[in-house]
Amino acid sequence: MSLSGPTEFEAVAAESGLTGSSLGPEGDHTSADPQGAIKGRSLASIAWRRLRRDKVALVAAGVIVLLVLIAIFADVLSAIYGQSPYKLHNTGSGSVIDDVTGLPKGAFSGVSSTFWLGVTPLSGQDILTNLIFGTRTSLSVSLLATTLSLVLGISLGLIAGYFRGWADTLISRTMDVLLSFPTLLFSIALITVVSYINSDPSLRFWIIVFVLGFFAFPYIGRIVRGQVLSLREKEFVEAARSLGAGSARIMAREIAPNLVGPILVYTTLSIPNNMLGEAGLSFLGLGLIGVPSWGQMLADAGGYIQVDPFYLFLPGLAIFIAVLAFNLFGDGLRDALDPKSGR
């Protein structure tokens, strides 16, 4: 029986760049290694090689790194720029707000050499520093909410998939119930009630993180459960069990490392969802209090869309770029970690 196409070895060699004269008659890699040995590559190195070929994912990763750096060094950038997101410029000789209309003086929200992206109507706050500190707010909430959903989802998904039985039934039905909840309505109700009882801004911050993270964990929980149901029947798990390894050790040392790929992909796709969730709550007036927020900027700019559309455009563009960057990087990471992908 003859082979009409390339052999499996040749396909792997082509993926590793071992083509043409670098392969000997028996498939040995002779020119790159004088001793004729083929060096193996880890799954991480193979995924990195595939990810490096995806230029769109690399650009998206660069944008994500830039956003993280902006969030970390927001105070430094504000000091260098010379403006503060909390300072008002609507009174006195330094006012940049028209006394009659309440709008910024000049076109495009009053863009000038002092205010690079203009100022907000009425208050005259600098827009650029609000966007910078809004990056910190958005990333802080989304990262903490994603962490909460990962901790709950991975833990409960491992337990449900590994032990099965009544534990699987209880956890799975609980996740089904949570997935059926109208998350937005519940978030509005919970934040309103808690704010009525205690108006502490820090408490509202953690309530928003809890709502976004808690109602998102069933998604990763179901993914982990499905993976564990398959992995628990593999030979390496049976071998560990036959050697006397306990359930905790098997889940931590044998199963959990094989879940890294799906978890990483879910994380990159969950962060933008939480960013949109925080922006949506802020747009509805239920976001964070006393700190700049992209969603709050959108809510404030909504009333000036006809007379000052530039103010609405800037926070919308920031949200669009951030969400798009995380989604594109998540797609590239998924393709890099998928051995069946042809990219």
mmCIF file of C-alpha atoms in Angstrom:
data_model
loop_
_atom_site.group_PDB
_atom_site.id
_atom_site.type_symbol
_atom_site.label_atom_id
_atom_site.label_comp_id
_atom_site.label_asym_id
_atom_site.label_seq_id
_atom_site.Cartn_x
_atom_site.Cartn_y
_atom_site.Cartn_z
ATOM 1 C CA MET A 1 0.000 0.000 0.000
ATOM 2 C CA SER A 2 1.570 3.280 -1.097
ATOM 3 C CA LEU A 3 1.083 6.740 0.345
ATOM 4 C CA SER A 4 -0.216 9.347 -2.098
ATOM 5 C CA GLY A 5 0.457 12.319 0.199
ATOM 6 C CA PRO A 6 3.122 13.353 2.684
ATOM 7 C CA THR A 7 3.696 11.068 5.620
ATOM 8 C CA GLU A 8 2.878 12.108 9.165
ATOM 9 C CA PHE A 9 6.587 12.564 9.883
ATOM 10 C CA GLU A 10 6.971 14.892 6.924
ATOM 11 C CA ALA A 11 3.975 16.930 8.061
ATOM 12 C CA VAL A 12 5.509 17.351 11.506
ATOM 13 C CA ALA A 13 8.858 18.158 9.949
ATOM 14 C CA ALA A 14 7.269 20.802 7.739
ATOM 15 C CA GLU A 15 5.640 22.367 10.809
ATOM 16 C CA SER A 16 9.067 22.513 12.470
ATOM 17 C CA GLY A 17 10.804 23.920 9.418
ATOM 18 C CA LEU A 18 12.674 20.655 8.615
ATOM 19 C CA THR A 19 12.021 20.435 4.900
ATOM 20 C CA GLY A 20 13.960 19.973 1.705
ATOM 21 C CA SER A 21 17.616 19.047 2.005
ATOM 22 C CA SER A 22 17.553 19.165 5.788
ATOM 23 C CA LEU A 23 15.815 15.762 5.780
ATOM 24 C CA GLY A 24 17.851 12.685 4.935
ATOM 25 C CA PRO A 25 16.559 9.719 2.980
ATOM 26 C CA GLU A 26 15.294 8.075 6.132
ATOM 27 C CA GLY A 27 13.676 11.245 7.474
ATOM 28 C CA ASP A 28 16.624 12.168 9.700
ATOM 29 C CA HIS A 29 17.476 15.773 10.351
ATOM 30 C CA THR A 30 21.109 15.655 9.320
ATOM 31 C CA SER A 31 22.185 19.192 8.446
ATOM 32 C CA ALA A 32 21.005 21.057 11.524
ATOM 33 C CA ASP A 33 22.353 18.529 14.029
ATOM 34 C CA PRO A 34 25.739 16.878 13.322
ATOM 35 C CA GLN A 35 24.841 13.928 15.526
ATOM 36 C CA GLY A 36 21.618 13.271 13.595
ATOM 37 C CA ALA A 37 19.379 13.703 16.679
ATOM 38 C CA ILE A 38 16.026 15.410 16.401
ATOM 39 C CA LYS A 39 15.368 17.713 19.328
ATOM 40 C CA GLY A 40 11.876 17.492 20.759
ATOM 41 C CA ARG A 41 9.785 20.540 21.492
ATOM 42 C CA SER A 42 7.392 21.065 24.354
ATOM 43 C CA LEU A 43 3.757 21.912 23.760
ATOM 44 C CA ALA A 44 4.442 25.430 25.006
ATOM 45 C CA SER A 45 7.227 25.992 22.477
ATOM 46 C CA ILE A 46 5.079 24.617 19.645
ATOM 47 C CA ALA A 47 2.196 26.898 20.647
ATOM 48 C CA TRP A 48 4.573 29.867 20.808
ATOM 49 C CA ARG A 49 5.886 29.103 17.295
ATOM 50 C CA ARG A 50 2.335 28.994 15.970
ATOM 51 C CA LEU A 51 1.349 32.167 17.823
ATOM 52 C CA ARG A 52 4.343 34.053 16.422
ATOM 53 C CA ARG A 53 3.037 33.436 12.896
ATOM 54 C CA ASP A 54 -0.274 35.134 13.743
ATOM 55 C CA LYS A 55 0.582 38.801 13.217
ATOM 56 C CA VAL A 56 -2.911 39.960 14.172
ATOM 57 C CA ALA A 57 -2.679 38.201 17.543
ATOM 58 C CA LEU A 58 0.760 39.708 18.166
ATOM 59 C CA VAL A 59 -0.507 43.220 17.432
ATOM 60 C CA ALA A 60 -3.454 42.583 19.755
ATOM 61 C CA ALA A 61 -1.054 41.363 22.446
ATOM 62 C CA GLY A 62 0.941 44.570 22.044
ATOM 63 C CA VAL A 63 -2.216 46.641 22.536
ATOM 64 C CA ILE A 64 -3.069 44.634 25.678
ATOM 65 C CA VAL A 65 0.414 45.196 27.106
ATOM 66 C CA LEU A 66 0.077 48.915 26.357
ATOM 67 C CA LEU A 67 -3.278 49.068 28.166
ATOM 68 C CA VAL A 68 -1.818 47.273 31.186
ATOM 69 C CA LEU A 69 1.129 49.672 31.314
ATOM 70 C CA ILE A 70 -1.218 52.657 31.067
ATOM 71 C CA ALA A 71 -3.289 51.294 33.957
ATOM 72 C CA ILE A 72 -0.220 50.651 36.117
ATOM 73 C CA PHE A 73 1.478 53.986 35.454
ATOM 74 C CA ALA A 74 -1.662 56.150 35.264
ATOM 75 C CA ASP A 75 -0.452 58.463 38.044
ATOM 76 C CA VAL A 76 2.956 58.864 36.411
ATOM 77 C CA LEU A 77 1.452 59.610 33.011
ATOM 78 C CA SER A 78 -0.934 62.124 34.550
ATOM 79 C CA ALA A 79 1.934 63.891 36.309
ATOM 80 C CA ILE A 80 3.993 64.036 33.105
ATOM 81 C CA TYR A 81 1.007 65.322 31.153
ATOM 82 C CA GLY A 82 0.317 67.917 33.827
ATOM 83 C CA GLN A 83 -3.410 67.343 34.249
ATOM 84 C CA SER A 84 -5.653 65.544 36.709
ATOM 85 C CA PRO A 85 -8.963 63.798 35.975
ATOM 86 C CA TYR A 86 -10.503 65.416 39.074
ATOM 87 C CA LYS A 87 -9.533 69.050 38.470
ATOM 88 C CA LEU A 88 -12.264 71.372 37.186
ATOM 89 C CA HIS A 89 -11.610 74.072 34.592
ATOM 90 C CA ASN A 90 -14.992 75.803 34.506
ATOM 91 C CA THR A 91 -14.458 78.855 36.701
ATOM 92 C CA GLY A 92 -12.134 81.832 36.914
ATOM 93 C CA SER A 93 -9.654 83.082 34.376
ATOM 94 C CA GLY A 94 -8.576 79.546 33.500
ATOM 95 C CA SER A 95 -12.065 78.437 32.507
ATOM 96 C CA VAL A 96 -12.309 76.584 29.181
ATOM 97 C CA ILE A 97 -16.115 76.327 29.329
ATOM 98 C CA ASP A 98 -18.461 78.743 27.637
ATOM 99 C CA ASP A 99 -20.549 80.500 30.300
ATOM 100 C CA VAL A 100 -23.673 80.499 28.134
ATOM 101 C CA THR A 101 -23.757 77.021 26.561
ATOM 102 C CA GLY A 102 -21.689 75.118 29.104
ATOM 103 C CA LEU A 103 -19.722 73.538 26.238
ATOM 104 C CA PRO A 104 -15.952 73.566 25.785
ATOM 105 C CA LYS A 105 -14.528 76.540 23.936
ATOM 106 C CA GLY A 106 -13.287 75.479 20.533
ATOM 107 C CA ALA A 107 -13.922 72.556 18.223
ATOM 108 C CA PHE A 108 -13.575 68.870 19.113
ATOM 109 C CA SER A 109 -14.339 69.325 22.825
ATOM 110 C CA GLY A 110 -11.835 72.162 23.120
ATOM 111 C CA VAL A 111 -8.739 70.313 21.921
ATOM 112 C CA SER A 112 -5.619 72.405 22.522
ATOM 113 C CA SER A 113 -1.945 72.144 23.409
ATOM 114 C CA THR A 114 -2.971 72.074 27.076
ATOM 115 C CA PHE A 115 -5.848 69.615 26.731
ATOM 116 C CA TRP A 116 -4.816 67.150 24.040
ATOM 117 C CA LEU A 117 -8.225 65.469 23.746
ATOM 118 C CA GLY A 118 -10.328 68.338 25.033
ATOM 119 C CA VAL A 119 -12.403 68.696 28.187
ATOM 120 C CA THR A 120 -15.810 67.551 29.359
ATOM 121 C CA PRO A 121 -18.867 69.837 29.105
ATOM 122 C CA LEU A 122 -19.927 71.820 32.186
ATOM 123 C CA SER A 123 -17.127 70.609 34.511
ATOM 124 C CA GLY A 124 -14.185 71.137 32.158
ATOM 125 C CA GLN A 125 -12.345 68.005 33.304
ATOM 126 C CA ASP A 126 -9.533 66.770 31.087
ATOM 127 C CA ILE A 127 -10.721 63.926 28.856
ATOM 128 C CA LEU A 128 -7.330 62.282 28.291
ATOM 129 C CA THR A 129 -6.607 61.739 31.985
ATOM 130 C CA ASN A 130 -10.149 60.429 32.452
ATOM 131 C CA LEU A 131 -9.471 57.879 29.711
ATOM 132 C CA ILE A 132 -6.127 56.949 31.306
ATOM 133 C CA PHE A 133 -7.597 56.388 34.753
ATOM 134 C CA GLY A 134 -10.649 54.766 33.198
ATOM 135 C CA THR A 135 -8.273 52.145 31.774
ATOM 136 C CA ARG A 136 -7.187 51.306 35.324
ATOM 137 C CA THR A 137 -10.796 51.093 36.496
ATOM 138 C CA SER A 138 -11.907 48.872 33.626
ATOM 139 C CA LEU A 139 -8.953 46.486 33.845
ATOM 140 C CA SER A 140 -9.108 46.259 37.647
ATOM 141 C CA VAL A 141 -12.772 45.276 37.692
ATOM 142 C CA SER A 142 -12.530 42.892 34.732
ATOM 143 C CA LEU A 143 -9.373 41.126 35.983
ATOM 144 C CA LEU A 144 -10.732 40.638 39.506
ATOM 145 C CA ALA A 145 -14.095 39.427 38.199
ATOM 146 C CA THR A 146 -12.374 37.029 35.805
ATOM 147 C CA THR A 147 -10.184 35.717 38.645
ATOM 148 C CA LEU A 148 -13.256 35.052 40.773
ATOM 149 C CA SER A 149 -15.009 33.200 37.950
ATOM 150 C CA LEU A 150 -11.858 31.140 37.283
ATOM 151 C CA VAL A 151 -11.438 30.114 40.925
ATOM 152 C CA LEU A 152 -15.072 29.069 41.268
ATOM 153 C CA GLY A 153 -15.387 27.524 37.808
ATOM 154 C CA ILE A 154 -12.160 25.504 37.883
ATOM 155 C CA SER A 155 -12.710 24.232 41.439
ATOM 156 C CA LEU A 156 -16.320 23.192 40.968
ATOM 157 C CA GLY A 157 -15.723 21.903 37.441
ATOM 158 C CA LEU A 158 -12.891 19.661 38.667
ATOM 159 C CA ILE A 159 -15.013 18.268 41.481
ATOM 160 C CA ALA A 160 -18.050 17.685 39.264
ATOM 161 C CA GLY A 161 -16.106 16.041 36.442
ATOM 162 C CA TYR A 162 -13.824 13.886 38.574
ATOM 163 C CA PHE A 163 -16.165 12.576 41.267
ATOM 164 C CA ARG A 164 -19.368 12.552 39.172
ATOM 165 C CA GLY A 165 -22.389 11.085 40.985
ATOM 166 C CA TRP A 166 -24.339 13.329 43.319
ATOM 167 C CA ALA A 167 -21.597 15.981 43.372
ATOM 168 C CA ASP A 168 -21.768 16.312 39.601
ATOM 169 C CA THR A 169 -25.570 16.471 39.658
ATOM 170 C CA LEU A 170 -25.677 19.137 42.375
ATOM 171 C CA ILE A 171 -22.986 21.352 40.835
ATOM 172 C CA SER A 172 -24.268 20.973 37.277
ATOM 173 C CA ARG A 173 -27.845 21.821 38.199
ATOM 174 C CA THR A 174 -26.650 24.837 40.201
ATOM 175 C CA MET A 175 -24.731 26.105 37.186
ATOM 176 C CA ASP A 176 -27.781 25.570 34.986
ATOM 177 C CA VAL A 177 -29.876 27.668 37.369
ATOM 178 C CA LEU A 178 -27.296 30.470 37.423
ATOM 179 C CA LEU A 179 -27.082 30.457 33.631
ATOM 180 C CA SER A 180 -30.842 30.982 33.454
ATOM 181 C CA PHE A 181 -30.694 34.099 35.661
ATOM 182 C CA PRO A 182 -31.217 37.496 33.990
ATOM 183 C CA THR A 183 -27.793 38.706 35.069
ATOM 184 C CA LEU A 184 -28.276 42.363 34.219
ATOM 185 C CA LEU A 185 -31.564 42.694 36.091
ATOM 186 C CA PHE A 186 -30.171 40.859 39.108
ATOM 187 C CA SER A 187 -27.073 43.080 39.060
ATOM 188 C CA ILE A 188 -29.193 46.226 38.988
ATOM 189 C CA ALA A 189 -31.358 44.991 41.860
ATOM 190 C CA LEU A 190 -28.442 43.849 44.027
ATOM 191 C CA ILE A 191 -26.351 46.995 43.517
ATOM 192 C CA THR A 192 -29.378 49.217 44.186
ATOM 193 C CA VAL A 193 -30.262 47.414 47.418
ATOM 194 C CA VAL A 194 -26.685 47.336 48.710
ATOM 195 C CA SER A 195 -26.138 51.008 47.821
ATOM 196 C CA TYR A 196 -29.295 51.907 49.724
ATOM 197 C CA ILE A 197 -28.026 50.079 52.816
ATOM 198 C CA ASN A 198 -24.407 51.226 52.558
ATOM 199 C CA SER A 199 -23.199 53.880 50.126
ATOM 200 C CA ASP A 200 -19.492 53.163 50.639
ATOM 201 C CA PRO A 201 -17.820 53.397 47.176
ATOM 202 C CA SER A 202 -15.388 50.559 47.971
ATOM 203 C CA LEU A 203 -18.317 48.273 48.811
ATOM 204 C CA ARG A 204 -19.923 49.005 45.449
ATOM 205 C CA PHE A 205 -16.614 48.153 43.762
ATOM 206 C CA TRP A 206 -16.570 44.675 45.311
ATOM 207 C CA ILE A 207 -20.282 44.159 44.658
ATOM 208 C CA ILE A 208 -19.690 44.813 40.941
ATOM 209 C CA VAL A 209 -16.724 42.431 40.931
ATOM 210 C CA PHE A 210 -18.803 39.769 42.699
ATOM 211 C CA VAL A 211 -21.776 40.102 40.352
ATOM 212 C CA LEU A 212 -19.676 39.950 37.184
ATOM 213 C CA GLY A 213 -17.481 37.089 38.419
ATOM 214 C CA PHE A 214 -20.086 34.963 40.170
ATOM 215 C CA PHE A 215 -22.546 34.818 37.291
ATOM 216 C CA ALA A 216 -19.749 34.073 34.798
ATOM 217 C CA PHE A 217 -18.222 31.060 36.555
ATOM 218 C CA PRO A 218 -20.764 28.501 35.185
ATOM 219 C CA TYR A 219 -19.334 29.015 31.682
ATOM 220 C CA ILE A 220 -15.786 28.004 32.598
ATOM 221 C CA GLY A 221 -17.191 25.450 35.053
ATOM 222 C CA ARG A 222 -18.963 23.584 32.261
ATOM 223 C CA ILE A 223 -15.869 23.700 30.054
ATOM 224 C CA VAL A 224 -13.666 22.305 32.826
ATOM 225 C CA ARG A 225 -16.216 19.633 33.742
ATOM 226 C CA GLY A 226 -16.368 18.373 30.151
ATOM 227 C CA GLN A 227 -12.581 18.234 29.885
ATOM 228 C CA VAL A 228 -12.208 16.426 33.206
ATOM 229 C CA LEU A 229 -14.832 13.827 32.267
ATOM 230 C CA SER A 230 -12.621 12.922 29.306
ATOM 231 C CA LEU A 231 -9.256 13.188 31.065
ATOM 232 C CA ARG A 232 -10.209 11.034 34.059
ATOM 233 C CA GLU A 233 -10.471 8.009 31.751
ATOM 234 C CA LYS A 234 -7.021 8.466 30.201
ATOM 235 C CA GLU A 235 -4.213 5.970 30.728
ATOM 236 C CA PHE A 236 -1.939 8.333 32.660
ATOM 237 C CA VAL A 237 -4.698 8.976 35.204
ATOM 238 C CA GLU A 238 -5.326 5.248 35.587
ATOM 239 C CA ALA A 239 -1.578 4.713 36.022
ATOM 240 C CA ALA A 240 -1.387 7.333 38.758
ATOM 241 C CA ARG A 241 -4.397 5.808 40.477
ATOM 242 C CA SER A 242 -2.881 2.320 40.321
ATOM 243 C CA LEU A 243 0.282 3.655 41.960
ATOM 244 C CA GLY A 244 -1.770 4.804 44.938
ATOM 245 C CA ALA A 245 -2.168 8.500 44.163
ATOM 246 C CA GLY A 246 -5.111 10.119 45.909
ATOM 247 C CA SER A 247 -7.876 12.083 44.248
ATOM 248 C CA ALA A 248 -6.441 15.465 45.260
ATOM 249 C CA ARG A 249 -3.012 14.606 43.830
ATOM 250 C CA ILE A 250 -4.473 13.270 40.589
ATOM 251 C CA MET A 251 -6.573 16.402 40.074
ATOM 252 C CA ALA A 252 -3.690 18.739 40.907
ATOM 253 C CA ARG A 253 -0.782 16.929 39.221
ATOM 254 C CA GLU A 254 -2.339 14.944 36.380
ATOM 255 C CA ILE A 255 -5.567 16.630 35.289
ATOM 256 C CA ALA A 256 -5.140 20.341 36.079
ATOM 257 C CA PRO A 257 -2.028 20.850 33.862
ATOM 258 C CA ASN A 258 -4.013 19.583 30.876
ATOM 259 C CA LEU A 259 -6.631 22.296 31.433
ATOM 260 C CA VAL A 260 -4.207 25.204 30.970
ATOM 261 C CA GLY A 261 -5.030 25.687 27.278
ATOM 262 C CA PRO A 262 -8.835 26.023 27.590
ATOM 263 C CA ILE A 263 -8.451 28.149 30.712
ATOM 264 C CA LEU A 264 -6.079 30.588 29.011
ATOM 265 C CA VAL A 265 -8.397 30.957 26.041
ATOM 266 C CA TYR A 266 -11.416 31.462 28.289
ATOM 267 C CA THR A 267 -9.543 34.093 30.307
ATOM 268 C CA THR A 268 -8.689 36.195 27.262
ATOM 269 C CA LEU A 269 -12.308 36.048 26.103
ATOM 270 C CA SER A 270 -13.830 36.619 29.556
ATOM 271 C CA ILE A 271 -11.915 39.800 30.364
ATOM 272 C CA PRO A 272 -13.528 41.846 27.542
ATOM 273 C CA ASN A 273 -16.971 40.556 28.530
ATOM 274 C CA ASN A 274 -16.414 41.834 32.065
ATOM 275 C CA MET A 275 -15.113 45.132 30.695
ATOM 276 C CA LEU A 276 -18.351 45.536 28.775
ATOM 277 C CA GLY A 277 -20.318 44.527 31.868
ATOM 278 C CA GLU A 278 -18.637 47.188 34.014
ATOM 279 C CA ALA A 279 -19.079 49.795 31.284
ATOM 280 C CA GLY A 280 -22.747 48.847 30.928
ATOM 281 C CA LEU A 281 -23.424 49.183 34.651
ATOM 282 C CA SER A 282 -21.626 52.534 34.712
ATOM 283 C CA PHE A 283 -23.648 53.672 31.712
ATOM 284 C CA LEU A 284 -26.824 52.831 33.645
ATOM 285 C CA GLY A 285 -25.601 54.860 36.628
ATOM 286 C CA LEU A 286 -24.771 51.809 38.760
ATOM 287 C CA GLY A 287 -21.016 51.797 38.282
ATOM 288 C CA LEU A 288 -18.198 52.910 40.517
ATOM 289 C CA ILE A 289 -18.473 56.169 42.439
ATOM 290 C CA GLY A 290 -15.780 58.828 42.529
ATOM 291 C CA VAL A 291 -13.416 57.250 39.980
ATOM 292 C CA PRO A 292 -13.136 57.780 36.218
ATOM 293 C CA SER A 293 -14.860 55.117 34.145
ATOM 294 C CA TRP A 294 -15.309 54.631 30.417
ATOM 295 C CA GLY A 295 -18.936 53.660 30.922
ATOM 296 C CA GLN A 296 -19.605 56.722 33.068
ATOM 297 C CA MET A 297 -18.027 58.911 30.386
ATOM 298 C CA LEU A 298 -20.384 57.388 27.812
ATOM 299 C CA ALA A 299 -23.354 58.048 30.082
ATOM 300 C CA ASP A 300 -22.314 61.677 30.596
ATOM 301 C CA ALA A 301 -21.621 62.198 26.890
ATOM 302 C CA GLY A 302 -25.005 60.829 25.834
ATOM 303 C CA GLY A 303 -26.694 64.134 26.583
ATOM 304 C CA TYR A 304 -24.296 66.052 24.345
ATOM 305 C CA ILE A 305 -24.233 63.781 21.308
ATOM 306 C CA GLN A 306 -25.717 66.432 19.026
ATOM 307 C CA VAL A 307 -23.584 69.383 20.169
ATOM 308 C CA ASP A 308 -20.359 67.622 21.233
ATOM 309 C CA PRO A 309 -20.135 64.171 19.539
ATOM 310 C CA PHE A 310 -16.353 64.053 19.970
ATOM 311 C CA TYR A 311 -16.800 63.554 23.722
ATOM 312 C CA LEU A 312 -18.946 60.466 23.067
ATOM 313 C CA PHE A 313 -16.578 59.122 20.428
ATOM 314 C CA LEU A 314 -13.461 58.933 22.645
ATOM 315 C CA PRO A 315 -14.626 56.571 25.446
ATOM 316 C CA GLY A 316 -16.499 54.485 22.869
ATOM 317 C CA LEU A 317 -13.298 54.129 20.873
ATOM 318 C CA ALA A 318 -11.356 53.141 24.006
ATOM 319 C CA ILE A 319 -13.835 50.368 24.830
ATOM 320 C CA PHE A 320 -13.866 49.196 21.215
ATOM 321 C CA ILE A 321 -10.062 48.950 20.999
ATOM 322 C CA ALA A 322 -9.696 47.177 24.339
ATOM 323 C CA VAL A 323 -12.428 44.600 23.685
ATOM 324 C CA LEU A 324 -11.240 43.975 20.127
ATOM 325 C CA ALA A 325 -7.633 43.475 21.264
ATOM 326 C CA PHE A 326 -8.573 40.869 23.876
ATOM 327 C CA ASN A 327 -10.888 39.035 21.466
ATOM 328 C CA LEU A 328 -8.314 38.918 18.656
ATOM 329 C CA PHE A 329 -5.600 37.729 21.020
ATOM 330 C CA GLY A 330 -7.953 35.104 22.434
ATOM 331 C CA ASP A 331 -8.724 33.813 18.937
ATOM 332 C CA GLY A 332 -5.013 33.649 18.087
ATOM 333 C CA LEU A 333 -4.200 31.889 21.346
ATOM 334 C CA ARG A 334 -6.963 29.349 20.735
ATOM 335 C CA ASP A 335 -5.595 28.579 17.263
ATOM 336 C CA ALA A 336 -2.050 28.275 18.614
ATOM 337 C CA LEU A 337 -3.090 25.817 21.318
ATOM 338 C CA ASP A 338 -5.342 23.767 19.029
ATOM 339 C CA PRO A 339 -3.341 20.933 17.400
ATOM 340 C CA LYS A 340 -6.065 20.483 14.766
ATOM 341 C CA SER A 341 -5.844 24.087 13.622
ATOM 342 C CA GLY A 342 -4.469 24.622 10.144
ATOM 343 C CA ARG A 343 -3.185 28.127 10.832
#
